[in-house]
Short mmCIF file of N, CA and C in Angstrom, two decimals:
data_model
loop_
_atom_site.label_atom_id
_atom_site.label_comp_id
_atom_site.label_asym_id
_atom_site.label_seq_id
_atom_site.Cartn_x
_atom_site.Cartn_y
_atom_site.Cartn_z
N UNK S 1 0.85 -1.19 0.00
CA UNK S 1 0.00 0.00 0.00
C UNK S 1 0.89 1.24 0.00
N UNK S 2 0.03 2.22 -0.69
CA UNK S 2 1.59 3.80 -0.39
C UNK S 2 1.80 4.13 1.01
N UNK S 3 2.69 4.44 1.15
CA UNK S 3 2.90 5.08 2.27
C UNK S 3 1.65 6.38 3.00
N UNK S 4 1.43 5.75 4.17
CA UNK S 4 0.65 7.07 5.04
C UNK S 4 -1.06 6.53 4.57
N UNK S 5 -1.63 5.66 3.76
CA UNK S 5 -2.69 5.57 3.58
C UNK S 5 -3.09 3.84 4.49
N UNK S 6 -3.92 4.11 5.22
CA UNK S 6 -4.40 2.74 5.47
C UNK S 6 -5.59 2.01 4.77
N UNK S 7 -5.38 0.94 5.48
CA UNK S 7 -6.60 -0.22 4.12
C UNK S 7 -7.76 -0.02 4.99
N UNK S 8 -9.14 0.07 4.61
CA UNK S 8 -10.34 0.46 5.19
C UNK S 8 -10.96 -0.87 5.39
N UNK S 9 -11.16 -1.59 6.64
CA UNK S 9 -11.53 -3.10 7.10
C UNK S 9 -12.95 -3.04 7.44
N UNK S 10 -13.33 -1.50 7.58
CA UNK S 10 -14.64 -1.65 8.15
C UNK S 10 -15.38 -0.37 7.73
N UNK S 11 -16.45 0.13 7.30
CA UNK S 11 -17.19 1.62 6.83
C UNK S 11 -18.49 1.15 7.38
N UNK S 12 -18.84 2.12 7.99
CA UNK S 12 -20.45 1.55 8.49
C UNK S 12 -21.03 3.08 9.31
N UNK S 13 -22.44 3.42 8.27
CA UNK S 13 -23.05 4.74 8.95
C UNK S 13 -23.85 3.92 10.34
N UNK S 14 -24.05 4.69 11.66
CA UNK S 14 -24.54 4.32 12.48
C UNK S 14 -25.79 5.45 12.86
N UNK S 15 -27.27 5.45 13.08
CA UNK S 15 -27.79 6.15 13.34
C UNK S 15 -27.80 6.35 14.96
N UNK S 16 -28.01 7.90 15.30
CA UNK S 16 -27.77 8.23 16.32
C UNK S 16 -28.84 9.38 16.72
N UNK S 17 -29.19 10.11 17.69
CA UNK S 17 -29.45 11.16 17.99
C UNK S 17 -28.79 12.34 19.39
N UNK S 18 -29.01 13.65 19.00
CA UNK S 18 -28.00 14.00 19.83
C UNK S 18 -29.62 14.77 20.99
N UNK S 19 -28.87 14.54 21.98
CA UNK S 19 -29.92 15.18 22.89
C UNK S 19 -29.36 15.64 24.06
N UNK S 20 -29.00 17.75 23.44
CA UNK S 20 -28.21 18.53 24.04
C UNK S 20 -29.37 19.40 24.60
N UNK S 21 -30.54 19.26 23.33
CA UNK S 21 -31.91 19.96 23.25
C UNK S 21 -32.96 19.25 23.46
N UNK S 22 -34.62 19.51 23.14
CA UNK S 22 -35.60 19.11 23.41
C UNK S 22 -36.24 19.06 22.25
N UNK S 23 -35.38 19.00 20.82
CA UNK S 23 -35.88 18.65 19.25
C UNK S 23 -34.82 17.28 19.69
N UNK S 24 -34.04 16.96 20.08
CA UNK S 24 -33.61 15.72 19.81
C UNK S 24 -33.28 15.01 18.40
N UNK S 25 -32.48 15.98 17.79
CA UNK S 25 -32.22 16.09 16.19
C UNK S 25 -31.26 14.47 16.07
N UNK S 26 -32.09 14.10 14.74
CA UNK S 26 -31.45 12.65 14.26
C UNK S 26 -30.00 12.88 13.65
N UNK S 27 -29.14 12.06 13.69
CA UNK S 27 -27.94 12.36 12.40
C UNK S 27 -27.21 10.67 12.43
N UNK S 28 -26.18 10.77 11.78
CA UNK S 28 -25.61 9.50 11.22
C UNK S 28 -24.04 9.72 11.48
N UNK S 29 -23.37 8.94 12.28
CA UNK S 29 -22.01 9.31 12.27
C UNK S 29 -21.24 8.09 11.13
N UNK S 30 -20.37 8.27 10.71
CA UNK S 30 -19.58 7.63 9.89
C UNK S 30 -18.61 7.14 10.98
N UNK S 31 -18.48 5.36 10.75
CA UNK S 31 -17.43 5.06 11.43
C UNK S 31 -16.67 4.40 10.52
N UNK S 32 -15.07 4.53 10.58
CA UNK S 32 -14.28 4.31 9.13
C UNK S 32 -13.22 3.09 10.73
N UNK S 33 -13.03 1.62 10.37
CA UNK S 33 -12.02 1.25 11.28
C UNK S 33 -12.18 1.22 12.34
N UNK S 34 -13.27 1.24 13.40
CA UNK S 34 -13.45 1.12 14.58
C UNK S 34 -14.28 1.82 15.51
#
């Protein structure tokens, strides 16, 4: 592989919500490797 780039073993969106507020807004974090 080139140098400085790693091989991607795992990609997976995870749904989540953040609840800082009282809309309790949906979002999706990207997890790349762990």
């Amino acid at each position: 592989m080139p140098e400085g780039k790693t091989e991607i073993k795992e990609d997976v969106w995870v749904p989540t919500i953040c609840a800082r507020c009282y809309a309790a807004c949906g979002m999706w974090v990207h997890r790349v490797n762990g």
